[in-house]
Short mmCIF file of C-alpha atoms and ligand atoms in Angstrom, two decimals:
data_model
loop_
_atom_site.label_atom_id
_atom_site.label_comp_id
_atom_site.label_asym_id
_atom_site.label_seq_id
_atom_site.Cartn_x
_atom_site.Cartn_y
_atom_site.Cartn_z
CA UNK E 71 131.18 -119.57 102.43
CA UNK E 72 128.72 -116.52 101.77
CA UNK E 73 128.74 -114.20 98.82
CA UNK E 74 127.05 -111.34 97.63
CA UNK E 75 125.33 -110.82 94.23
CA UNK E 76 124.12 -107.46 93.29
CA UNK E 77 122.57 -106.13 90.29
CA UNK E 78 123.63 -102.42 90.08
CA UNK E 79 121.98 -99.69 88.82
CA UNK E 80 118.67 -98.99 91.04
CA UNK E 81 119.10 -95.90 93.23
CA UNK E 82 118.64 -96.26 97.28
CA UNK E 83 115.16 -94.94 98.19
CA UNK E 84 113.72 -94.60 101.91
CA UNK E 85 115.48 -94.87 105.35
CA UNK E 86 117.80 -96.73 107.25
CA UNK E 87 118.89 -96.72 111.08
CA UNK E 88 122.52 -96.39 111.99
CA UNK E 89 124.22 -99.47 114.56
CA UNK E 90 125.80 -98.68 117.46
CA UNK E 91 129.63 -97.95 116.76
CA UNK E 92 131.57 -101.27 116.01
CA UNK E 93 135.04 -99.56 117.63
CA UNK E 94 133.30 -97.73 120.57
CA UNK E 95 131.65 -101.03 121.63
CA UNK E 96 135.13 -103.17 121.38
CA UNK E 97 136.85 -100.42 123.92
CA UNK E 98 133.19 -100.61 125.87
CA UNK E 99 133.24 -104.26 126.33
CA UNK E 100 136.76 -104.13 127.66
CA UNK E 101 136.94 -101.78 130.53
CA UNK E 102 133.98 -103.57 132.12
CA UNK E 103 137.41 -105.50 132.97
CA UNK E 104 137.96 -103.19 135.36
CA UNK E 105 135.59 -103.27 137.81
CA UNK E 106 133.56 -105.98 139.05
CA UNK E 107 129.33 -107.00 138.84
CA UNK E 108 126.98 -106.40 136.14
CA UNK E 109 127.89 -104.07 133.13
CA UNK E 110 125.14 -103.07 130.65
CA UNK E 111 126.09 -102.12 127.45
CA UNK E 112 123.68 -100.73 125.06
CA UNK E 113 123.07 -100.03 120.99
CA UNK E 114 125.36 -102.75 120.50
CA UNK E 115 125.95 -104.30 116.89
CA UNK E 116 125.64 -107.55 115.66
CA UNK E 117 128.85 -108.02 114.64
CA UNK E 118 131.77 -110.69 114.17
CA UNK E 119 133.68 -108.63 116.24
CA UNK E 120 131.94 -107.84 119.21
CA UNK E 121 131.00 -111.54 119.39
CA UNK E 122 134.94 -112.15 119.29
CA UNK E 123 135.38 -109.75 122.45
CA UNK E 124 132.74 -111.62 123.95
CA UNK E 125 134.34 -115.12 123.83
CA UNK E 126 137.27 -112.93 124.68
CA UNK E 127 135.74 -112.15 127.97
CA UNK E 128 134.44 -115.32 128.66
CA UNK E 129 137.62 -116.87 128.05
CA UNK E 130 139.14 -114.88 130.81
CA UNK E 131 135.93 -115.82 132.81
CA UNK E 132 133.28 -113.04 132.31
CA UNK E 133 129.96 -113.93 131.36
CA UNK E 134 128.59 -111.93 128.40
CA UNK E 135 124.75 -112.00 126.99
CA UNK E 136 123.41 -110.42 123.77
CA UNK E 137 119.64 -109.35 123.14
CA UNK E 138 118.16 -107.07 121.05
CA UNK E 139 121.33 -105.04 120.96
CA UNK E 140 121.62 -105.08 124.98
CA UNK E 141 124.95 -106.71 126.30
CA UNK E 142 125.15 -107.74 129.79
CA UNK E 143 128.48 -108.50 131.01
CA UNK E 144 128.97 -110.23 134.24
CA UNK E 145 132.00 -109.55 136.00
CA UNK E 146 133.01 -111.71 139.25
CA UNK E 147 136.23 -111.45 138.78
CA UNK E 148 138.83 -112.90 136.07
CA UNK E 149 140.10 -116.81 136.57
CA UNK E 150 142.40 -116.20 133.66
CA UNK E 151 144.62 -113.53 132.59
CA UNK E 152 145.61 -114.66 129.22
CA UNK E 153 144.22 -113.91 125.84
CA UNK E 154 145.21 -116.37 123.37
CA UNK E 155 146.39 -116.11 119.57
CA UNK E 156 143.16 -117.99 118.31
CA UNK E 157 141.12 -115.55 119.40
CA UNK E 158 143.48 -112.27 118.93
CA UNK E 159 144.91 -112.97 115.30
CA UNK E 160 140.77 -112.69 114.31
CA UNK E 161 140.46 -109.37 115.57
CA UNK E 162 143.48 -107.18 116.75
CA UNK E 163 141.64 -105.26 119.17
CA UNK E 164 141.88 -107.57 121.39
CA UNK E 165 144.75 -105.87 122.88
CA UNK E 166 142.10 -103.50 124.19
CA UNK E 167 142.48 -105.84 126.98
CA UNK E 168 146.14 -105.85 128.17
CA UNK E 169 145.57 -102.26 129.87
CA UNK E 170 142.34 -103.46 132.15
CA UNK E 171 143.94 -106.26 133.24
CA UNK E 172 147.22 -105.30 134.29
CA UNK E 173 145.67 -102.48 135.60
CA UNK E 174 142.87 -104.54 137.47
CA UNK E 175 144.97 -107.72 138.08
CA UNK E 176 148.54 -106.69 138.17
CA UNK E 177 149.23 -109.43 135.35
CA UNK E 178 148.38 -109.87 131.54
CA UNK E 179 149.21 -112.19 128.83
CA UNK E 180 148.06 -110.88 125.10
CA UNK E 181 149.18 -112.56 122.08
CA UNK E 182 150.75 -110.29 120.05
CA UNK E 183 148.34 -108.98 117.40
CA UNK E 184 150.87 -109.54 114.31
CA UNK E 185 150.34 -107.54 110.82
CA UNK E 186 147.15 -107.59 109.02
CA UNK E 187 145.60 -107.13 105.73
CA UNK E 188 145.86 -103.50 105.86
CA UNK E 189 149.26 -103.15 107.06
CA UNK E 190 151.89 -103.89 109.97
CA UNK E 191 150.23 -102.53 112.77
CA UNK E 192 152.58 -102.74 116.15
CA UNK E 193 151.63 -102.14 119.43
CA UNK E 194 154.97 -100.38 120.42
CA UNK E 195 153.04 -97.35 121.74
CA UNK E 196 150.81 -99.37 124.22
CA UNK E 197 153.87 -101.39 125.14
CA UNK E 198 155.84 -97.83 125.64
CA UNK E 199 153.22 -96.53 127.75
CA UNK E 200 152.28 -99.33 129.76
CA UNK E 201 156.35 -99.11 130.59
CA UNK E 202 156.25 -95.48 131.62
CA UNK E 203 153.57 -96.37 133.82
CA UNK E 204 155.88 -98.87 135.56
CA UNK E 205 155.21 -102.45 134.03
CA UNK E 206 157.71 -104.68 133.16
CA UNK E 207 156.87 -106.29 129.76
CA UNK E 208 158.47 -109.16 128.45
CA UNK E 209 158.04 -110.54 124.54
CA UNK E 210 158.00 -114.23 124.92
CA UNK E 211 156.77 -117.18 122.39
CA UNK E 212 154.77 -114.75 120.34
CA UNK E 213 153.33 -113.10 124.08
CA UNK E 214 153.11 -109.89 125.33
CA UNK E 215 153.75 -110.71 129.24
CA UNK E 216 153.30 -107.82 131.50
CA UNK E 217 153.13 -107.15 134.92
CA UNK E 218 153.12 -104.54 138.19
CA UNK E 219 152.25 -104.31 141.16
CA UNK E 220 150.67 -101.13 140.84
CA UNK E 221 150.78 -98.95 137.84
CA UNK E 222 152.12 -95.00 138.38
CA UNK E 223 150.92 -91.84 136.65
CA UNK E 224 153.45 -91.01 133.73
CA UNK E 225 153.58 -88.59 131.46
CA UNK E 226 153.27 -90.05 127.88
CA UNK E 227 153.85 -88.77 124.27
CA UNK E 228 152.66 -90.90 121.10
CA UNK E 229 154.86 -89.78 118.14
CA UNK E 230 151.80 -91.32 116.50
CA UNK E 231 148.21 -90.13 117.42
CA UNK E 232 146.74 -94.57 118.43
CA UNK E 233 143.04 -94.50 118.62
CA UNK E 234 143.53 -98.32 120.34
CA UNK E 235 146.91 -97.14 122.04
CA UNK E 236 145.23 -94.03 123.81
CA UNK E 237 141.74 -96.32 124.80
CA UNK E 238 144.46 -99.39 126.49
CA UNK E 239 146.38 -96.61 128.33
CA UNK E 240 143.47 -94.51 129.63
CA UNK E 241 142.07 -97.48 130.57
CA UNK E 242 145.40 -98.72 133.01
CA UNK E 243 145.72 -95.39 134.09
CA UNK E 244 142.44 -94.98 135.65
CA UNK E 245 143.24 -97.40 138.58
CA UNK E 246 146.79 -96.02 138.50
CA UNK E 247 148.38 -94.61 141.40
CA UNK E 248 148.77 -90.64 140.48
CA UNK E 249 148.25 -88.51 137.56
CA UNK E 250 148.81 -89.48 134.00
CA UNK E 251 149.43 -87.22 130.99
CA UNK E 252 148.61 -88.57 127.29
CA UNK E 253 150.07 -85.85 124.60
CA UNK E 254 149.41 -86.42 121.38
CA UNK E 255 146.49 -88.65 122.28
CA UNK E 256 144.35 -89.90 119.41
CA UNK E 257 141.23 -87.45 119.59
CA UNK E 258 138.56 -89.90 117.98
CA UNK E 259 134.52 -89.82 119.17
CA UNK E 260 135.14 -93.72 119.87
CA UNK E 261 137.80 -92.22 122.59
CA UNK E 262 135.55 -90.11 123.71
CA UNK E 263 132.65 -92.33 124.42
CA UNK E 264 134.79 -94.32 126.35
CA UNK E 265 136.28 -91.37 128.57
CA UNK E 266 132.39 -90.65 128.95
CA UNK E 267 131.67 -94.39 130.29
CA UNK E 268 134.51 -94.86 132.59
CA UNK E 269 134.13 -91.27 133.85
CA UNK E 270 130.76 -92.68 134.60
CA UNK E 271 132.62 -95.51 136.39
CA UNK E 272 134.28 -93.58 138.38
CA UNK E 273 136.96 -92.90 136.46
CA UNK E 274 138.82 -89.19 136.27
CA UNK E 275 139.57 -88.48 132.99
CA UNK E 276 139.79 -84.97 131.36
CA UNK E 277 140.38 -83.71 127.68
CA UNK E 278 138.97 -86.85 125.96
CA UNK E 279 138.88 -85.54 122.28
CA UNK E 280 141.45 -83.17 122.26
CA UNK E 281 145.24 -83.80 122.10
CA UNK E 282 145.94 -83.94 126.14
CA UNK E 283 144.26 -86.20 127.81
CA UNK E 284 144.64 -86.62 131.71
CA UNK E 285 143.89 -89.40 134.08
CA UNK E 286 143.99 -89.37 137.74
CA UNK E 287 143.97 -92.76 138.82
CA UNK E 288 141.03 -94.11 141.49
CA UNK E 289 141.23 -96.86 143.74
CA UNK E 290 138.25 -98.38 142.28
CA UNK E 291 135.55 -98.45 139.35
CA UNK E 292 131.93 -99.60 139.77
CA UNK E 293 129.62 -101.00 136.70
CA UNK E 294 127.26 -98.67 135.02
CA UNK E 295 124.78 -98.61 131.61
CA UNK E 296 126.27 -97.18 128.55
CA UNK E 297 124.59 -96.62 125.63
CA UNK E 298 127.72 -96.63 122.24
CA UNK E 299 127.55 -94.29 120.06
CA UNK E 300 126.34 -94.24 116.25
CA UNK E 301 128.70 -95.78 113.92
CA UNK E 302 130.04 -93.01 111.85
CA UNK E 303 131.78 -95.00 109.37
CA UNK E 304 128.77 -97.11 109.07
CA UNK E 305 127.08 -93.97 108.47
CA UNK E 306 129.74 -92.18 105.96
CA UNK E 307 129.43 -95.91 103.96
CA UNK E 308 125.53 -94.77 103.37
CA UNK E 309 125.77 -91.61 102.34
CA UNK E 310 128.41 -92.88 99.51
CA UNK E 311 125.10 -95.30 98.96
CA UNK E 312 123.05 -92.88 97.85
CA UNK E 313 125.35 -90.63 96.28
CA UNK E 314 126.38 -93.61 93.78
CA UNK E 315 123.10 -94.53 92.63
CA UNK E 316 121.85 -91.38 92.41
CA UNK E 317 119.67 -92.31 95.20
CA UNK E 318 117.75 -90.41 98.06
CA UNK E 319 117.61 -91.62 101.17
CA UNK E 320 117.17 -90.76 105.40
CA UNK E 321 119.88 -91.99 107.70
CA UNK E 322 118.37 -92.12 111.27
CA UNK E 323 120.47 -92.05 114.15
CA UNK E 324 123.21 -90.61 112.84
CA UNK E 325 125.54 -87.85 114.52
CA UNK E 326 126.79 -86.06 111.79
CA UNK E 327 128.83 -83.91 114.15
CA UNK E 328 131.17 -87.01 114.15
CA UNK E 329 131.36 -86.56 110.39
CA UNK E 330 132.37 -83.86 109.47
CA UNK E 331 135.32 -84.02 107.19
CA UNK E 332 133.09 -86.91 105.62
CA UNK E 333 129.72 -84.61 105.35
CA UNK E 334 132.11 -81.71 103.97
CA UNK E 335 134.56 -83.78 101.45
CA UNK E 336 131.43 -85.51 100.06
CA UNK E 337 129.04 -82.10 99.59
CA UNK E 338 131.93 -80.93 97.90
CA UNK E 339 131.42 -84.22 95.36
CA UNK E 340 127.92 -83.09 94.38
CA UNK E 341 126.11 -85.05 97.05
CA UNK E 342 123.48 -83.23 99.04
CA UNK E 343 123.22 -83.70 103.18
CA UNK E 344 120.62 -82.21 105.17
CA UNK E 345 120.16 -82.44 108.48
CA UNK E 346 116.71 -83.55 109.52
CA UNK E 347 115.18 -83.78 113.07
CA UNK E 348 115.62 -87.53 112.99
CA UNK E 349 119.33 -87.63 111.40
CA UNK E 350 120.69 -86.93 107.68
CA UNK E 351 118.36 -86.90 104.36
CA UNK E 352 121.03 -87.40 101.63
CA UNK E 353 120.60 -87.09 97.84
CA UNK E 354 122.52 -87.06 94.56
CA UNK E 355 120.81 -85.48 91.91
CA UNK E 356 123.80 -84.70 89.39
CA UNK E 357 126.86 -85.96 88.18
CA UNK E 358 129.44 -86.37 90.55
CA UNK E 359 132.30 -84.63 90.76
CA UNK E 360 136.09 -85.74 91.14
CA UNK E 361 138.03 -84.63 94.69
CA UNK E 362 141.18 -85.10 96.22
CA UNK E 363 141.70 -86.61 99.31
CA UNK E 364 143.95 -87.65 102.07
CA UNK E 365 143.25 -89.70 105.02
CA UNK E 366 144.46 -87.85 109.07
CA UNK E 367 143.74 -88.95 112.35
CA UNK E 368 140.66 -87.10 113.67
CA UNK E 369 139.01 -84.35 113.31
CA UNK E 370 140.61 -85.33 109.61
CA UNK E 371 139.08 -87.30 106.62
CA UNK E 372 139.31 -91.09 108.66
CA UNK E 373 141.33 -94.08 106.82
CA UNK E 374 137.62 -96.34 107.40
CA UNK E 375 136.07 -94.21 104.82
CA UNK E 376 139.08 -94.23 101.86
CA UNK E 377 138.03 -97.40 100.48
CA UNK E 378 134.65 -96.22 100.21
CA UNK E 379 135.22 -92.94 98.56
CA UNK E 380 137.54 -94.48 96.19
CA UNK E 381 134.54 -96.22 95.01
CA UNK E 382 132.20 -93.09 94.51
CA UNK E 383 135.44 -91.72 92.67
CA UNK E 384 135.72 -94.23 90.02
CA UNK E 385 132.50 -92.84 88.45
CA UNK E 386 133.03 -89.38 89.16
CA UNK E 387 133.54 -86.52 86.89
CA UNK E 388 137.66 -85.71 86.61
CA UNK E 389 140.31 -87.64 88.33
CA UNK E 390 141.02 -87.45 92.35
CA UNK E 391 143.81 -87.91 93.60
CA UNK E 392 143.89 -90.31 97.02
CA UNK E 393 146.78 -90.08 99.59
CA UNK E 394 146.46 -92.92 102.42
CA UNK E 395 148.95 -91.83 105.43
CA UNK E 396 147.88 -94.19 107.87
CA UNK E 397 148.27 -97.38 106.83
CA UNK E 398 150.86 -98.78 104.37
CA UNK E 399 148.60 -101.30 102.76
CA UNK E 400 145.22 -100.05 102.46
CA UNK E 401 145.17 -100.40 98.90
CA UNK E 402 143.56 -103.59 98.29
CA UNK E 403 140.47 -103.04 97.13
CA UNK E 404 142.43 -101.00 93.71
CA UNK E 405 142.94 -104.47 92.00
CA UNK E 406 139.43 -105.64 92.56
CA UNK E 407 137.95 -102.27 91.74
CA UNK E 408 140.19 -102.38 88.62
CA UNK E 409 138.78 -105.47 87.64
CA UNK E 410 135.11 -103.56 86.91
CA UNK E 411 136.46 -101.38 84.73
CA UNK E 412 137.63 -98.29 87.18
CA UNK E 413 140.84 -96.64 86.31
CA UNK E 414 143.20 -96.39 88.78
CA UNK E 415 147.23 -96.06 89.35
CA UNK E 416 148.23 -96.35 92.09
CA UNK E 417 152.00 -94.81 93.34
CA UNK E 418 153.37 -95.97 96.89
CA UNK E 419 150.65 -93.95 98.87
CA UNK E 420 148.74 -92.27 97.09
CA UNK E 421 145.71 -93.74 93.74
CA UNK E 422 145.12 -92.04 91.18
CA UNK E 423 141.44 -92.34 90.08
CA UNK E 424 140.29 -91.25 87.05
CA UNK E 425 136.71 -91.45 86.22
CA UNK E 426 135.23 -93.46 83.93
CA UNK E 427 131.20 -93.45 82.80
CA UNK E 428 130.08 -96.93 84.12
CA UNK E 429 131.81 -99.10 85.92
CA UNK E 430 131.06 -103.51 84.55
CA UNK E 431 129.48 -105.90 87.10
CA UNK E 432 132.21 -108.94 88.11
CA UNK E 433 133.27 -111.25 90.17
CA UNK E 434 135.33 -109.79 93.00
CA UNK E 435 137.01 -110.74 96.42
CA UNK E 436 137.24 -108.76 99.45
CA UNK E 437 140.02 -108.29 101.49
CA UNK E 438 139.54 -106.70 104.54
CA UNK E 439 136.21 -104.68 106.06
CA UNK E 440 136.28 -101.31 104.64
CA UNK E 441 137.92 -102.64 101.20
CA UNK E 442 134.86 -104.93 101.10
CA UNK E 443 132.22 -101.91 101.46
CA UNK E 444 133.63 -100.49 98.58
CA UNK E 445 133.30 -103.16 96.12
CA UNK E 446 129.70 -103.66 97.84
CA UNK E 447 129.16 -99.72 96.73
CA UNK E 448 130.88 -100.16 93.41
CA UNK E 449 128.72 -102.96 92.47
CA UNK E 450 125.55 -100.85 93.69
CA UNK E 451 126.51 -98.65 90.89
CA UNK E 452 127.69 -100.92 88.02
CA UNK E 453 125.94 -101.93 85.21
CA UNK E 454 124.88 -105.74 85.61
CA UNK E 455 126.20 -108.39 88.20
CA UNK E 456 128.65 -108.28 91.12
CA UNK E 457 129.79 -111.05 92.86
CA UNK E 458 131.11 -110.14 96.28
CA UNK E 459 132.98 -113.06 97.88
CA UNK E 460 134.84 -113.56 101.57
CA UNK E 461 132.42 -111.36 103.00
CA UNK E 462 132.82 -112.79 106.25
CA UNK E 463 135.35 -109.48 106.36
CA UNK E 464 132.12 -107.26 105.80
CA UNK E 465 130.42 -109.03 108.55
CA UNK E 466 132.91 -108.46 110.78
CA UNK E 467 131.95 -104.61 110.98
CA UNK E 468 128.91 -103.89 109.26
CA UNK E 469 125.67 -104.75 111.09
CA UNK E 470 122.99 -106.53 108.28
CA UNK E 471 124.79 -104.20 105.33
CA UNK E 472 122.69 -106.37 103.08
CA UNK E 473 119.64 -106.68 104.45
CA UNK E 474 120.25 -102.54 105.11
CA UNK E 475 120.79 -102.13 101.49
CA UNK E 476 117.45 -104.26 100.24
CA UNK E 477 115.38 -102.10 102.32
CA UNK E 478 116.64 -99.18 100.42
CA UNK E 479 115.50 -100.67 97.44
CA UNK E 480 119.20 -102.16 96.33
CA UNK E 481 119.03 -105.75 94.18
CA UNK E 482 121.09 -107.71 96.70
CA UNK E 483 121.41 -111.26 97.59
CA UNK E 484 123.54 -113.41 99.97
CA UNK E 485 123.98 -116.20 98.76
CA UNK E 486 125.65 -119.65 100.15
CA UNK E 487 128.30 -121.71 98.31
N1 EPU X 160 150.85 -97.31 115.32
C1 EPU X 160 152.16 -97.50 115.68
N2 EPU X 160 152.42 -98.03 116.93
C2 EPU X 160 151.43 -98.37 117.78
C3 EPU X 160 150.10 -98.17 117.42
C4 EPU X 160 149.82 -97.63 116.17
O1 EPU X 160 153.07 -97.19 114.91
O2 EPU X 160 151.75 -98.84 118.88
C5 EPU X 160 150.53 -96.72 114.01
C6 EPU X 160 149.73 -97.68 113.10
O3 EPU X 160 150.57 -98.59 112.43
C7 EPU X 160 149.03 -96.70 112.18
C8 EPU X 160 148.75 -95.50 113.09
O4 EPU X 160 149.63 -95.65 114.20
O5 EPU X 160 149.91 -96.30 111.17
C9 EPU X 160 147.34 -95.41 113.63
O6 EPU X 160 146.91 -96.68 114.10
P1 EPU X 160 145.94 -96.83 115.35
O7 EPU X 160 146.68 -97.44 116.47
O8 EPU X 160 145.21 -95.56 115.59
O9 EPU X 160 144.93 -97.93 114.80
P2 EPU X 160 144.16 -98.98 115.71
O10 EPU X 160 143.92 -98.42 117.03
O11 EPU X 160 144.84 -100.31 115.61
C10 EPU X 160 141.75 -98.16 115.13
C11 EPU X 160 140.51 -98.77 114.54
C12 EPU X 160 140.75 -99.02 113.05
C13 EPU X 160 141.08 -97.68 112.38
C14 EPU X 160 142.29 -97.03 113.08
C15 EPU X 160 142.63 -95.66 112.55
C16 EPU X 160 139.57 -99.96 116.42
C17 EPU X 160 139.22 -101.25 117.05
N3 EPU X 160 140.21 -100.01 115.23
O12 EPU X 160 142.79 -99.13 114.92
O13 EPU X 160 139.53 -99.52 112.52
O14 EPU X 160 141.37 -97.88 111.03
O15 EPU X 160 142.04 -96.93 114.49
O16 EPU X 160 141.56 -94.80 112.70
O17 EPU X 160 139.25 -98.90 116.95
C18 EPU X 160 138.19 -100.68 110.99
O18 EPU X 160 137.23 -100.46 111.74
O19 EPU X 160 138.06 -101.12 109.83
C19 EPU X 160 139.54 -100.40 111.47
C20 EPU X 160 140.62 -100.93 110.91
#
């Protein structure tokens, strides 16, 4: 088991380069599904996750290699249309791949995902789609079983905007047979980046990033290069960074027209962004001030940066009031937060936070990925030790956070128990 110690109090100096996007790689790595030879996949992370989609592929009978951020994915075809529980209760976007290969293969199996830390989570909406769009799904031992012969163009409306739900539908409808309609479709850059790859494909997709999209099917995909996307929560996580410790640092890489409601909610803190010609110089050279906040689907504030605010919060000036509307338990990092001295209520959905001066080094635990960045970012900024432990969840999405942070000047260790 690996921990974290940090010793808060120094503020970030210098720069630091932005990943490739943990959930535009995971939607990546799964349409090369749908279309046979050699995929290339660049700027991608080192990351728990993407190294669970690749034993994902592999387990259906891809071949997947990893260097210096290049993935090569070998397609000849899958041998096996099933993706197990083992490998989908450790990362629940695995279902990205239930859409590909029905599509592709006219069969899937997909354990179902199940709830998670940070709520229930169901996969109704994929399961409603894929339905419209003519397969028969059955729910059997725990399975998602689908199949068709050929998928049809349908028309489909999410009463919910999915970010996964909209990738695993655009995805089956680009080999389907006629035109299909997503309203309501999640609008997310991640969904865009993959509309841009498979368009590159092949595929026919229009209105990626607005609320319509539209898919007319193709008979057949071919395999490309695609380079991901910066990671914009990755990036939103470092500007909180500096703007804790009072720090002043250059984030390279970064597309801060993907972050906007981040850039503007946090300039509206105290902290300064600038763009620069290579990306975003950020500083914090006051006391920080308290905001409200609540979290929307894109273009809004994103539920991957709550946690994270929450923590730059606790030690501003005034008291903010948080409302989460996306997921029902993404409150987990309160407790821990709580336990360095923060001051926090929280009321069904929505924390109060009420600044305090300093917040006290302790031992913590994370919980999940984004709850874990905060009590790295809280412990950044209190006085003495923090002890950051199961952060096998922050490795999971966060490419080297640590070894990010030390360059910056932070006093951080990872240590092994
Ligand atoms: N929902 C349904 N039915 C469905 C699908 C979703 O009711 O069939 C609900 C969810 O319960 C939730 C809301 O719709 O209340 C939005 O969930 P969404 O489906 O958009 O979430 P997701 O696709 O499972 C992705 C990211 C998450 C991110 C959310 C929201 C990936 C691989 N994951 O999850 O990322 O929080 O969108 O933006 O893209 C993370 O990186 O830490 C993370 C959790």
């Amino acid at each position: 088991m690996e921990k974290l110690v940090i010793t808060g109090g120094t503020p970030l100096k210098g720069s630091v380069r932005i990943s490739g996007a943990k959930n535009a790689t995971l939607p990546a790595m799964a349409a090369t599904i749908l279309s046979e030879g050699e995929h290339i996949i660049k700027n991608v992370p080192l990351l728990r996750d993407v190294f669970t989609m690749g034993r994902l592929l592999e387990h259906l009978g891809m071949k997947c290699s990893l260097e210096n951020s290049k993935m090569i994915i070998t397609n000849k075809g899958l041998r096996n249309l099933e993706a197990p529980y083992e490998l989908v209760r450790t990362m629940r976007a695995s279902i990205l791949v239930l859409g590909p290969m029905l599509a592709r293969y006219g069969h899937a199996k997909v354990s179902l995902p199940g709830g998670c830390a940070i709520g229930a989570r169901p996969v109704n909406l994929h399961l409603m789609g894929l339905e419209k769009m003519g397969a028969h799904i059955e729910l059997e031992q725990g399975y998602i079983k689908a199949t068709a012969r050929r998928l049809h163009g349908a028309h489909i409306y999410f009463d919910i905007p999915t970010v996964t739900g909209t990738e695993n539908l655009m995805m089956a409808a680009s080999l389907a047979k006629g035109v299909t309609r997503i309203e309501n479709a999640a609008r997310e850059p991640e969904v865009t980046d993959l509309a841009h790859m498979m368009n590159r494909m092949g595929a026919r997709i229009s209105g990626a990033g607005e609320s319509i999209i539209t898919i007319e099917g193709v008979d057949e995909l071919s395999p490309i290069e695609h380079s991901v996307i910066p990671d914009r929560i990755e990036t939103g996580t470092f500007i909180v960074a500096a703007g804790i410790t009072g720090g002043d640092i250059e984030i390279m890489d970064a597309k801060p027209e993907h972050l906007d409601a981040i850039i503007t909610k946090l300039q509206e803190t105290g902290i300064e962004c600038e763009q620069t010609s290579k990306g975003l110089r950020v500083r914090a050279r006051k006391q920080l001030k308290s905001r409200d906040l609540k979290t929307m689907p894109y273009p809004g504030f994103p539920t991957d940066m709550q946690a994270q605010f929450m923590a730059l919060m606790c030690i501003a000036e005034g008291t903010s009031v948080i409302r989460e509307t996306i997921f029902e338990n993404r409150f987990m990092h309160v407790a821990e937060l709580k336990r360095m001295g923060a001051d926090i209520t929280i009321e069904g959905s929505t924390a109060t936070v009420r600044g305090v001066k300093h917040l006290k080094g302790a031992p913590v635990m994370a919980t999940d990925l984004r709850a874990s960045a905060s009590l790295v970012l809280a412990g950044l900024a209190a006085e003495g030790n923090t002890v950051v432990d199961r952060i096998y969840h922050l490795d999971r999405g966060y490419e080297a956070l640590d070894k990010k942070l030390k360059n910056l000047g932070a006093q951080i260790e990872r240590i092994k128990t």
